[in-house]
Short mmCIF file of C-alpha atoms and ligand atoms in Angstrom, two decimals:
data_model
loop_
_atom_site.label_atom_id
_atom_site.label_comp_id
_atom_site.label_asym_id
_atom_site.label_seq_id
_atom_site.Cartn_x
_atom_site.Cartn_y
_atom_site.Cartn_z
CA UNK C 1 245.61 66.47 150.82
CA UNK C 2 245.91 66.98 147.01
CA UNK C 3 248.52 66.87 144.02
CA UNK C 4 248.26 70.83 143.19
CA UNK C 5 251.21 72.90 144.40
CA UNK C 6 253.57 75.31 143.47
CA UNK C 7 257.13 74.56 142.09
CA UNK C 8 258.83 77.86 142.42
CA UNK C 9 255.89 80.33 141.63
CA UNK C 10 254.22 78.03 139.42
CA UNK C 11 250.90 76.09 140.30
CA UNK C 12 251.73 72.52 139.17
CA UNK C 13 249.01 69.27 138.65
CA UNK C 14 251.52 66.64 140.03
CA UNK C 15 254.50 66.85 137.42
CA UNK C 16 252.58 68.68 135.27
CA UNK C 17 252.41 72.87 134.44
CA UNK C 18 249.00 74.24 135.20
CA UNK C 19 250.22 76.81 132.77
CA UNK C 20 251.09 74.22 130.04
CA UNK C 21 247.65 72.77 129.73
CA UNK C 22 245.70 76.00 129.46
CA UNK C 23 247.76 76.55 126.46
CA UNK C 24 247.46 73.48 124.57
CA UNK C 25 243.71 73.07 125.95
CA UNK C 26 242.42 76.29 126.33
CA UNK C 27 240.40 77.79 129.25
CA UNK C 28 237.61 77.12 130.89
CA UNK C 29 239.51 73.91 131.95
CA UNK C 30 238.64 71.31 134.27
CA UNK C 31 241.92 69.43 135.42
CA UNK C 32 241.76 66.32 137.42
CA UNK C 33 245.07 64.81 139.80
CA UNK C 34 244.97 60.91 139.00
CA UNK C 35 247.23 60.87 142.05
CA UNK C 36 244.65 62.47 144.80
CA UNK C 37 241.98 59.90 143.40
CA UNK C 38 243.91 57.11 144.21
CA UNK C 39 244.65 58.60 147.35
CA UNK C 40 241.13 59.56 148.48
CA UNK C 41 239.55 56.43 147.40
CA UNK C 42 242.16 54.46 149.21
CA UNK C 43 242.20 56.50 152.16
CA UNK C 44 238.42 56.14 152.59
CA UNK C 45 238.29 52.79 151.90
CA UNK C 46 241.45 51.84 154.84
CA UNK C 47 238.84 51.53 158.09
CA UNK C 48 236.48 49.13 156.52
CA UNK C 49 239.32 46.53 155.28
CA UNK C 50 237.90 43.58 157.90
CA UNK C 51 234.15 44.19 156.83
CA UNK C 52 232.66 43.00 153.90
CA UNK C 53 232.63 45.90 151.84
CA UNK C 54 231.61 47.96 149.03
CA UNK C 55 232.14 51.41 147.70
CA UNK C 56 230.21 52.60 145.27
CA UNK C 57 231.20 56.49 144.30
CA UNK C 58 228.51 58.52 143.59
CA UNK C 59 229.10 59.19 140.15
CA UNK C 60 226.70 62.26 139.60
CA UNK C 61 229.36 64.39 141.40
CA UNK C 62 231.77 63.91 138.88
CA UNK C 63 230.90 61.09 135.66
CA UNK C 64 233.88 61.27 133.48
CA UNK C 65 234.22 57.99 132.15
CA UNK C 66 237.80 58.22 133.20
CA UNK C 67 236.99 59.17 136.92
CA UNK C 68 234.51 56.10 136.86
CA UNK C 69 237.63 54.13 134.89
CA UNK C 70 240.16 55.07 138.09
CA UNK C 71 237.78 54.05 140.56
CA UNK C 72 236.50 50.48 139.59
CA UNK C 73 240.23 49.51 138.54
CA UNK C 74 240.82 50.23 142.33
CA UNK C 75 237.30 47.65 143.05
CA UNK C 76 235.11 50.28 143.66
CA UNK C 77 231.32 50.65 142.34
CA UNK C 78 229.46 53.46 141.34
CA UNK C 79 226.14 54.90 142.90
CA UNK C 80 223.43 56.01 139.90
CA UNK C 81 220.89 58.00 139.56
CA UNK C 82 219.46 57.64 136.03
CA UNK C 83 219.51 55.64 132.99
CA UNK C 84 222.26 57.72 131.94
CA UNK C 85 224.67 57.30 134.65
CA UNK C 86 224.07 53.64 134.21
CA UNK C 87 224.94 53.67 130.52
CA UNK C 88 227.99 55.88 131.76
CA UNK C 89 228.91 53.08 135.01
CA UNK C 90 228.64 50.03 131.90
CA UNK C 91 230.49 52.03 128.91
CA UNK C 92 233.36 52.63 131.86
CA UNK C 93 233.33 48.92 132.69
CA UNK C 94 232.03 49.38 135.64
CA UNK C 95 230.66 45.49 136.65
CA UNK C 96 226.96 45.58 137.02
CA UNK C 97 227.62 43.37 140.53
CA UNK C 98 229.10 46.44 141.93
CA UNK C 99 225.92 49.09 140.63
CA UNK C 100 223.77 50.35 143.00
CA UNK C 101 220.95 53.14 141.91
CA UNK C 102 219.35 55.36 143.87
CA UNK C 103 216.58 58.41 143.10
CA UNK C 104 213.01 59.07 143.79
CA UNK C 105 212.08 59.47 140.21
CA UNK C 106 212.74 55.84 138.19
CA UNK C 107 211.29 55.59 135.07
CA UNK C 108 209.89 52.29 133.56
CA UNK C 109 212.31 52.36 130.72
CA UNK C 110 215.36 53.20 133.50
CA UNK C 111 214.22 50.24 135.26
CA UNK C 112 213.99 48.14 132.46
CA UNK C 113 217.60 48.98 131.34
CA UNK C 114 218.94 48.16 135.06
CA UNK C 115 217.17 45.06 135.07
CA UNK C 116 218.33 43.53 132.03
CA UNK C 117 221.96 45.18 133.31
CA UNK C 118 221.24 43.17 136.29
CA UNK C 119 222.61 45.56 138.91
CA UNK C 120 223.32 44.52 142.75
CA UNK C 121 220.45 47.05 144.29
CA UNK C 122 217.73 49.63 143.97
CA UNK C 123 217.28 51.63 146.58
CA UNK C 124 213.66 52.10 146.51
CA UNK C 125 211.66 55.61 148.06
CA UNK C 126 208.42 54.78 147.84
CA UNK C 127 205.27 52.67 147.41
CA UNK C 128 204.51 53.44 143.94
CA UNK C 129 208.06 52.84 142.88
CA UNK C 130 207.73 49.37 144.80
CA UNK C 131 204.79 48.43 142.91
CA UNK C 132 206.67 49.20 139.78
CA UNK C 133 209.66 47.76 139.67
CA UNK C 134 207.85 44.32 140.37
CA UNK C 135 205.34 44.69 137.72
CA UNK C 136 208.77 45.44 135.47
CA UNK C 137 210.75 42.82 136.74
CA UNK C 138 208.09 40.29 136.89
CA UNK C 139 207.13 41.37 132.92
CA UNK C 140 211.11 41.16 132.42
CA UNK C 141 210.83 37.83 134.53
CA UNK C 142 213.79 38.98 136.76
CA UNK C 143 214.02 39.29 140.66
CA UNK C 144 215.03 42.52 141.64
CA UNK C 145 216.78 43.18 145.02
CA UNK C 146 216.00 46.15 146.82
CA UNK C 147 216.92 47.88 149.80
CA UNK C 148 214.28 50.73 150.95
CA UNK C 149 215.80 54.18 151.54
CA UNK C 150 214.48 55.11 154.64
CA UNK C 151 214.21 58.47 156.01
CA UNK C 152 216.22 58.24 159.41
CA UNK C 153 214.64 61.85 160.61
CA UNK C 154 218.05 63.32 161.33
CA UNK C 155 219.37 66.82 161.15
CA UNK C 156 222.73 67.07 159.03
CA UNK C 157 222.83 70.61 159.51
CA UNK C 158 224.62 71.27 156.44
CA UNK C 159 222.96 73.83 153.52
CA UNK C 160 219.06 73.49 153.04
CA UNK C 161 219.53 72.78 149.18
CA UNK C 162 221.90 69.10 150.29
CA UNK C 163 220.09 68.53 153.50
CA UNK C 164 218.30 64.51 152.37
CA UNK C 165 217.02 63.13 155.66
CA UNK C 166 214.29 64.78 157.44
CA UNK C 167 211.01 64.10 157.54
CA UNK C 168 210.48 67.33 155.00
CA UNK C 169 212.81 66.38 152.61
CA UNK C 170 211.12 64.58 149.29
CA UNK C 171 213.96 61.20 149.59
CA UNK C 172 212.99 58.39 151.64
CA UNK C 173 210.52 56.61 153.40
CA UNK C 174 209.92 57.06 157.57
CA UNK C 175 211.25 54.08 159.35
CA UNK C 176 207.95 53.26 160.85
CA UNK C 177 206.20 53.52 157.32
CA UNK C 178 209.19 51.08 155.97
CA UNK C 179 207.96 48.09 157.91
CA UNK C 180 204.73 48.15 155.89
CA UNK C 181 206.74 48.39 152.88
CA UNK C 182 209.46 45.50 153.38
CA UNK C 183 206.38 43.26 153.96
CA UNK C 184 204.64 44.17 151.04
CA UNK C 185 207.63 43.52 149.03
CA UNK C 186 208.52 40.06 151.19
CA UNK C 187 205.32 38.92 149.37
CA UNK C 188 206.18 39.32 145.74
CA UNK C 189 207.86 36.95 143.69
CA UNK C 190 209.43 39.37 141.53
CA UNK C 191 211.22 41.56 144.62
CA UNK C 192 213.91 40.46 147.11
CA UNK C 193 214.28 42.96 150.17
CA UNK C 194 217.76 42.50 150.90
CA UNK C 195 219.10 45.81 152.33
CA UNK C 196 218.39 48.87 154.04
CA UNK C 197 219.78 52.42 152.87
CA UNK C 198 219.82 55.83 153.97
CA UNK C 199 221.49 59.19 152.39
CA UNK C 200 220.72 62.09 154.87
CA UNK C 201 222.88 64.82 153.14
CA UNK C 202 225.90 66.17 151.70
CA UNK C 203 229.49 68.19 152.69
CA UNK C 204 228.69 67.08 156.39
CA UNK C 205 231.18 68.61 159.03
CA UNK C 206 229.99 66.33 162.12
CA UNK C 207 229.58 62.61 162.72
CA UNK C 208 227.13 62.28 165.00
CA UNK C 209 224.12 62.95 162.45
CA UNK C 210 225.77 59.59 160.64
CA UNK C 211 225.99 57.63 163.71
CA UNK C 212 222.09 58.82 164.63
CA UNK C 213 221.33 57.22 160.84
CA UNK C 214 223.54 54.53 161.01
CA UNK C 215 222.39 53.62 165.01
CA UNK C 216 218.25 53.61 163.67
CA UNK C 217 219.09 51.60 160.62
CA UNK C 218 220.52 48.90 162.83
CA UNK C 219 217.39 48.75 164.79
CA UNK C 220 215.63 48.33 161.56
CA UNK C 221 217.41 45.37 160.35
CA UNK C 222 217.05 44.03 164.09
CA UNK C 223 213.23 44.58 163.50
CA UNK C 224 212.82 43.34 160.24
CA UNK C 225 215.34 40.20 160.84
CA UNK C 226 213.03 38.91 163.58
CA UNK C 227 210.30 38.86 160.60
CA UNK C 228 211.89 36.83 158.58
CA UNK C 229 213.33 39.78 156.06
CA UNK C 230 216.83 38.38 155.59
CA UNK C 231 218.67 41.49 155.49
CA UNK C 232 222.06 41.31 154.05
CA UNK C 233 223.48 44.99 153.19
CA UNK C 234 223.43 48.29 154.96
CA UNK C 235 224.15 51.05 152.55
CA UNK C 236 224.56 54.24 154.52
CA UNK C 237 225.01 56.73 151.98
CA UNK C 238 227.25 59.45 151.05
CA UNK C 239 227.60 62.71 152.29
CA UNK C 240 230.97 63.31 154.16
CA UNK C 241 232.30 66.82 154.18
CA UNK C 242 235.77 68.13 152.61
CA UNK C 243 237.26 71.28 153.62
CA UNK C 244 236.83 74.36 150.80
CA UNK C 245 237.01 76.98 153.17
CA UNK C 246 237.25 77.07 157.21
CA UNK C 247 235.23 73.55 157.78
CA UNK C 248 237.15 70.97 159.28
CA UNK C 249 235.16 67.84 158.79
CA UNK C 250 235.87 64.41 160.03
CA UNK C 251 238.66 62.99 158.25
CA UNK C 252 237.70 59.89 156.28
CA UNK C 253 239.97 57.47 159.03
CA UNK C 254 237.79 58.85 162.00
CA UNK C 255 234.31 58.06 159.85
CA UNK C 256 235.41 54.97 158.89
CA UNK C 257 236.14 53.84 162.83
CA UNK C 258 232.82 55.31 163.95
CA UNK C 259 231.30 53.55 161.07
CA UNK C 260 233.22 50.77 161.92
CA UNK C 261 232.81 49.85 165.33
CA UNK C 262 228.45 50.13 165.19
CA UNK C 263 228.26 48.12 161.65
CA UNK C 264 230.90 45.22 162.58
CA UNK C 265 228.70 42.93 164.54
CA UNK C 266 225.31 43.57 162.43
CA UNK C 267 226.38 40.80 160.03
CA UNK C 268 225.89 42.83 156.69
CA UNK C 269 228.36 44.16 154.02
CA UNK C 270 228.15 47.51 154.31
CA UNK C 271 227.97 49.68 151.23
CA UNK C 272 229.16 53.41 151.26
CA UNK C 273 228.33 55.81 148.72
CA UNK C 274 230.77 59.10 148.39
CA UNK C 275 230.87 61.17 146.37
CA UNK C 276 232.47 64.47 147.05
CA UNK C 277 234.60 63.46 149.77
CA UNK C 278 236.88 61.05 146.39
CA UNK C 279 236.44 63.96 143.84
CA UNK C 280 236.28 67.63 145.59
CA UNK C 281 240.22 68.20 146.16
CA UNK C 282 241.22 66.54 143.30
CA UNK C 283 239.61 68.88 140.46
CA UNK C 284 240.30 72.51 139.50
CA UNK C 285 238.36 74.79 137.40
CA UNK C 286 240.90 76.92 135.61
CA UNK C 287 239.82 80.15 134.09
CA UNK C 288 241.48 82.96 132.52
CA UNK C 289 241.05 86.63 133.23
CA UNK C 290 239.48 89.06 130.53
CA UNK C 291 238.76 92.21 132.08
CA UNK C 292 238.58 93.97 135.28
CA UNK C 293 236.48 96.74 136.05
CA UNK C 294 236.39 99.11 139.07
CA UNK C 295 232.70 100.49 140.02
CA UNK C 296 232.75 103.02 143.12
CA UNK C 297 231.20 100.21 145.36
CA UNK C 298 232.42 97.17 143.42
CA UNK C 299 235.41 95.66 141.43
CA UNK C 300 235.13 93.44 139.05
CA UNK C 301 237.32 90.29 137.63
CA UNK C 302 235.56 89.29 134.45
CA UNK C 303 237.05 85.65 133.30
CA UNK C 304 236.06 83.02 130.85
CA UNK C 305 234.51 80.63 132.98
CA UNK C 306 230.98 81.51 134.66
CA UNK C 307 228.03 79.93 136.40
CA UNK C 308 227.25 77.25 133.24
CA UNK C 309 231.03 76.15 134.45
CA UNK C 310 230.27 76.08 137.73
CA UNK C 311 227.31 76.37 139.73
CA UNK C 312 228.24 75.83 142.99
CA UNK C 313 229.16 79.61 144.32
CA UNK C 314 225.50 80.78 143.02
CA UNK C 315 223.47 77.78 144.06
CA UNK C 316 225.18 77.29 147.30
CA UNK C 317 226.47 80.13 147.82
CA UNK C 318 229.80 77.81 148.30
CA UNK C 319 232.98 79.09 148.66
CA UNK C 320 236.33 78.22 145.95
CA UNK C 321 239.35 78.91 146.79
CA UNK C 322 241.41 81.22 144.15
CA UNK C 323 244.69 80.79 143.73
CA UNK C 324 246.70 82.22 141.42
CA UNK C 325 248.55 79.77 138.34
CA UNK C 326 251.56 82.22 137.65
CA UNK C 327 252.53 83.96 140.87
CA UNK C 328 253.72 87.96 140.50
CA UNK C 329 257.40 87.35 140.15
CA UNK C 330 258.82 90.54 140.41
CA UNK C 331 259.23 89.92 144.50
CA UNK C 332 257.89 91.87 147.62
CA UNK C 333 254.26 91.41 148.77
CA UNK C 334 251.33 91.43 145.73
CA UNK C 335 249.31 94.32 146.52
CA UNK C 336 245.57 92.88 147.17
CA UNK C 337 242.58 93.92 146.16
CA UNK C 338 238.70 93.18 147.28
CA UNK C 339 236.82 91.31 144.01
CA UNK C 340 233.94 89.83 142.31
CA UNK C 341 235.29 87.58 140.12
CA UNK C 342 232.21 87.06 137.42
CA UNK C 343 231.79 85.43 134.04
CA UNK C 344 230.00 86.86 131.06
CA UNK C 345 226.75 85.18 131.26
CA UNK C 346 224.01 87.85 131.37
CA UNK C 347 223.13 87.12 135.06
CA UNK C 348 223.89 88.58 138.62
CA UNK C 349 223.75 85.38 139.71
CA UNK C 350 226.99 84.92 137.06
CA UNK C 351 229.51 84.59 140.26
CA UNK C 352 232.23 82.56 140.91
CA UNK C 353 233.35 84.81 144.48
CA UNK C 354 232.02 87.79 145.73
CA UNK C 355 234.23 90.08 148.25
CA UNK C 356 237.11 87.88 148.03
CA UNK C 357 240.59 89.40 148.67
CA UNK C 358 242.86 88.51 146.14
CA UNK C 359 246.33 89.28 145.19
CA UNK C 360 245.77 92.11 142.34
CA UNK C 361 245.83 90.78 138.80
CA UNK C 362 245.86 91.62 135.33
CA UNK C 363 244.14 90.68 132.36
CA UNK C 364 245.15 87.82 130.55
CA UNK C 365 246.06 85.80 134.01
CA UNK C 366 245.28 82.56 134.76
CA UNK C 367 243.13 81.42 138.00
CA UNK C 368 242.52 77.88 140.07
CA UNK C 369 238.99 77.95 141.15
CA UNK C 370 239.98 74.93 143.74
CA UNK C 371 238.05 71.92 145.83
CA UNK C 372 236.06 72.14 141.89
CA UNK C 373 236.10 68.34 141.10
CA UNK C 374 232.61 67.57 142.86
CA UNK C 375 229.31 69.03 141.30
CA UNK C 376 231.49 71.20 139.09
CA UNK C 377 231.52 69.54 135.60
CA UNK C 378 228.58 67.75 136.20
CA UNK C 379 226.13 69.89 137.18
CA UNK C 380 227.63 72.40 134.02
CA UNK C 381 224.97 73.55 131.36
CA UNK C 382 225.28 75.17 127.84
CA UNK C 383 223.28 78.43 129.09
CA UNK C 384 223.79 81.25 127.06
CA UNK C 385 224.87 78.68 124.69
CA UNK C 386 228.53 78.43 126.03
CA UNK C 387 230.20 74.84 124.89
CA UNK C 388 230.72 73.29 127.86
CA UNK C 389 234.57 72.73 129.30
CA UNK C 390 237.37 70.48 128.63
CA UNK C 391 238.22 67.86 131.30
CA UNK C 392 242.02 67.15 131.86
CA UNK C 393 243.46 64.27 133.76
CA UNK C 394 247.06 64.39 134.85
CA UNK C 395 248.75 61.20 135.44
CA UNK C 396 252.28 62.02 136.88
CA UNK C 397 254.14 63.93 134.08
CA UNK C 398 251.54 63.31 131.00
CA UNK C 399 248.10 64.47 130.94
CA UNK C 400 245.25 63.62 128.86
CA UNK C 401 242.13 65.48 127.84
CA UNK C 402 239.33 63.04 128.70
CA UNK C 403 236.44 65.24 127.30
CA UNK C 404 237.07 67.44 124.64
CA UNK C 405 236.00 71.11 124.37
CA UNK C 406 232.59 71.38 122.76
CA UNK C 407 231.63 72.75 120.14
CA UNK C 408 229.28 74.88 118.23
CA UNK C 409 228.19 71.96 116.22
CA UNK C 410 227.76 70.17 119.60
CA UNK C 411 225.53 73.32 121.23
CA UNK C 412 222.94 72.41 117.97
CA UNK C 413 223.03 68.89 117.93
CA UNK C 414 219.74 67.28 117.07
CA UNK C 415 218.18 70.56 116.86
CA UNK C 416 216.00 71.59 113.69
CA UNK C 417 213.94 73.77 111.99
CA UNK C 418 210.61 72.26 110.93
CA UNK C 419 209.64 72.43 107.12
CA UNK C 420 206.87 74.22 108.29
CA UNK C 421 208.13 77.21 109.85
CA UNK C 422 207.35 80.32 106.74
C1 PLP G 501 224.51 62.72 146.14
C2 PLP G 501 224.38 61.40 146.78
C3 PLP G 501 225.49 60.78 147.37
C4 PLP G 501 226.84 61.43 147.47
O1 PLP G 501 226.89 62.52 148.31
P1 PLP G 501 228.30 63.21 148.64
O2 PLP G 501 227.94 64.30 149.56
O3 PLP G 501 228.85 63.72 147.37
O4 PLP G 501 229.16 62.18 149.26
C5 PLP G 501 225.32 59.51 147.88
N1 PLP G 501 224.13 58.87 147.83
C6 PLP G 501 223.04 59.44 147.26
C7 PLP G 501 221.76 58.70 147.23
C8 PLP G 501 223.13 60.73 146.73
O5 PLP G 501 222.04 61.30 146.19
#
């Protein structure tokens, strides 16, 4: 369910002309429904009213400040992943009580910063990491509470590239290894083992990979509570699956009572991280067309956005939906046509659909690359020196751009020539 629809052949964001924006804005565009926001975050967060409770989005799927802003006013968290995303999470007002941060790769100095920030959790992946963060905290003379990411050995069968929790993958520690770990950390005065966490992948389609994860973490906390660990928070990760194409993945009601009915008596507050699942439906990426070419094998819809925009089609090869944001008005049936459509970046890799049957266009028209609000924006680069997108956020009948356009200016910044160079 989203707030993008047509009002007579028109593709509207809530109240507000698709159309309308591009002009004032420009194209590429990212536009964002306030409405569906509200709506996913509240429908995900329904099941687990009688548990103790947190959800912390996982802001690297979409870190507008003003995405984070919607989310905590509604008493959510955010999930981080650097010392950037934390600056992001505390410049959005996002209360360090309600931080959790997760990665493999901490830095001393990202530590540090989360320390002094004095965040709720790290989710810690392995010994070295352990033996850092208590030489930082204890030089910062802070306790840090950690939960250990364990590495629950379960398939998620969902693309290789998003796949987090088997024994290959790089996140995690095995449960069996984890004991070792929790002890070691029991015994220093600078670490408090307080939870237990688990991510095991991403755009998931089935539950019972979750309730596999969730079902071994609970025999972890049962194993580490009769040693004394006093284990207060499960934090079971992100990774539930929204429809872009044919998937039909658990809706958020039927995870939550799965979730629901193995968590309630383990005596924890249970802390979800999702990411996609809040953001996906409620973003387009909307592009304009510049050319079309026909090849004998191939035709071509060149438009202004490309794989810097959004990498998702190459590096996943994931699917967008296209829809159209005028529709032909001159009645009867659009003729169709089979398309690439591609951007101008000098790569074949520059894709945004390949072989996708569209409703024949013309230069100058406007397309919805849809289900674009997760790992669109944020994963977007400046390759081929393109300034990145403007982000749009429609609230009802107004909208506001939340990031501006970049600029050339911006594509040089801090760049120099040194006095050297003849
Ligand atoms: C990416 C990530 C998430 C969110 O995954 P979604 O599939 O977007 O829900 C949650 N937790 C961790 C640790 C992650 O890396």
């Amino acid at each position: 369910m989203h707030h993008f629809h047509y009002v007579d052949e028109e593709l509207y964001c809530e109240n507000v002309p698709v159309g309308r924006i591009c002009e004032d804005v420009g194209t590429p565009v990212y536009v964002y429904s306030r409405e569906t926001l509200v709506r996913h975050f509240r429908k995900f967060e329904e099941p687990f009213a009688d548990l103790n409770h947190l959800i912390c989005y996982s802001m690297k799927a979409c870190s507008n400040l003003a995405i984070l802003h919607v989310f905590c006013g509604l008493g959510g968290g955010v999930d981080i992943v650097s010392g950037g995303e934390l600056y992001r999470a505390l410049k959005a007002g996002v209360p360090p009580s309600r931080i959790v941060y997760s990665g493999v790769g901490k830095k001393a100095a990202e530590m540090d910063e989360a320390l002094e920030a004095d965040i709720l959790l790290f989710n810690v992946e392995s010994e070295e990491e352990v033996e850092l963060l208590a030489q930082r905290a204890g030089t910062l003379g802070k306790k840090a509470r950690i939960a250990v990411r364990v590495n629950p050995d379960v398939d998620p069968r969902t693309h290789p590239y998003i796949s987090t929790g088997l024994k290959r993958n790089k996140f995690g520690i095995e449960v069996e290894r984890s004991l070792d770990l929790y002890r070691r950390a029991g015994s220093m005065e600078s670490l408090e083992p307080v939870g237990v966490d688990c991510h095991i992948g991403s755009q998931l389609t089935d539950l019972s990979p979750f309730m596999e994860a969730v079902d071994r973490l609970g025999e972890l906390i049962g194993a580490l509570r009769s040693e004394g660990i006093n284990i207060r928070y499960l934090d079971i990760g992100g990774g539930l699956g929204i429809p872009y194409d044919q998937e039909e993945p658990p809706s958020p009601a039927d995870y939550g009572q799965a979730v629901i009915e193995r968590v309630r008596d383990m005596g924890v507050t249970l802390i979800l991280e999702p990411g996609r699942v809040l953001v996906g439906n409620a973003g387009i990426l909307v592009t304009r067309v510049l050319y079309q070419k026909r090849g004998t094998l191939k035709h071509f819809v060149i438009v202004d956005a490309a794989m810097n925009d959004l990498m998702r089609p190459v590096l996943y090869k994931a699917y967008h939906g296209i829809w159209r944001v005028l529709q032909d008005g001159r009645g009867g049936e659009p003729r169709k046509v089979i398309a690439d459509v591609v951007g101008p970046i000098c790569e074949s890799g520059d894709f945004l659909a390949q072989d996708r049957e569209l409703d024949e266009m013309r230069s100058g028209d406007l397309l919805a690359l849809m289900s674009a609000g997760a790992y669109g924006f944020s994963m977007s680069s400046n390759y081929n020196s393109r300034p990145r997108a403007a982000e749009v956020l429609v609230v009802g009948d107004e909208y506001f751009v939340v990031r501006e356009r970049e600029t050339y200016e911006d594509l040089i910044r801090g760049e120099r020539i040194p006095d050297k160079t003849p």
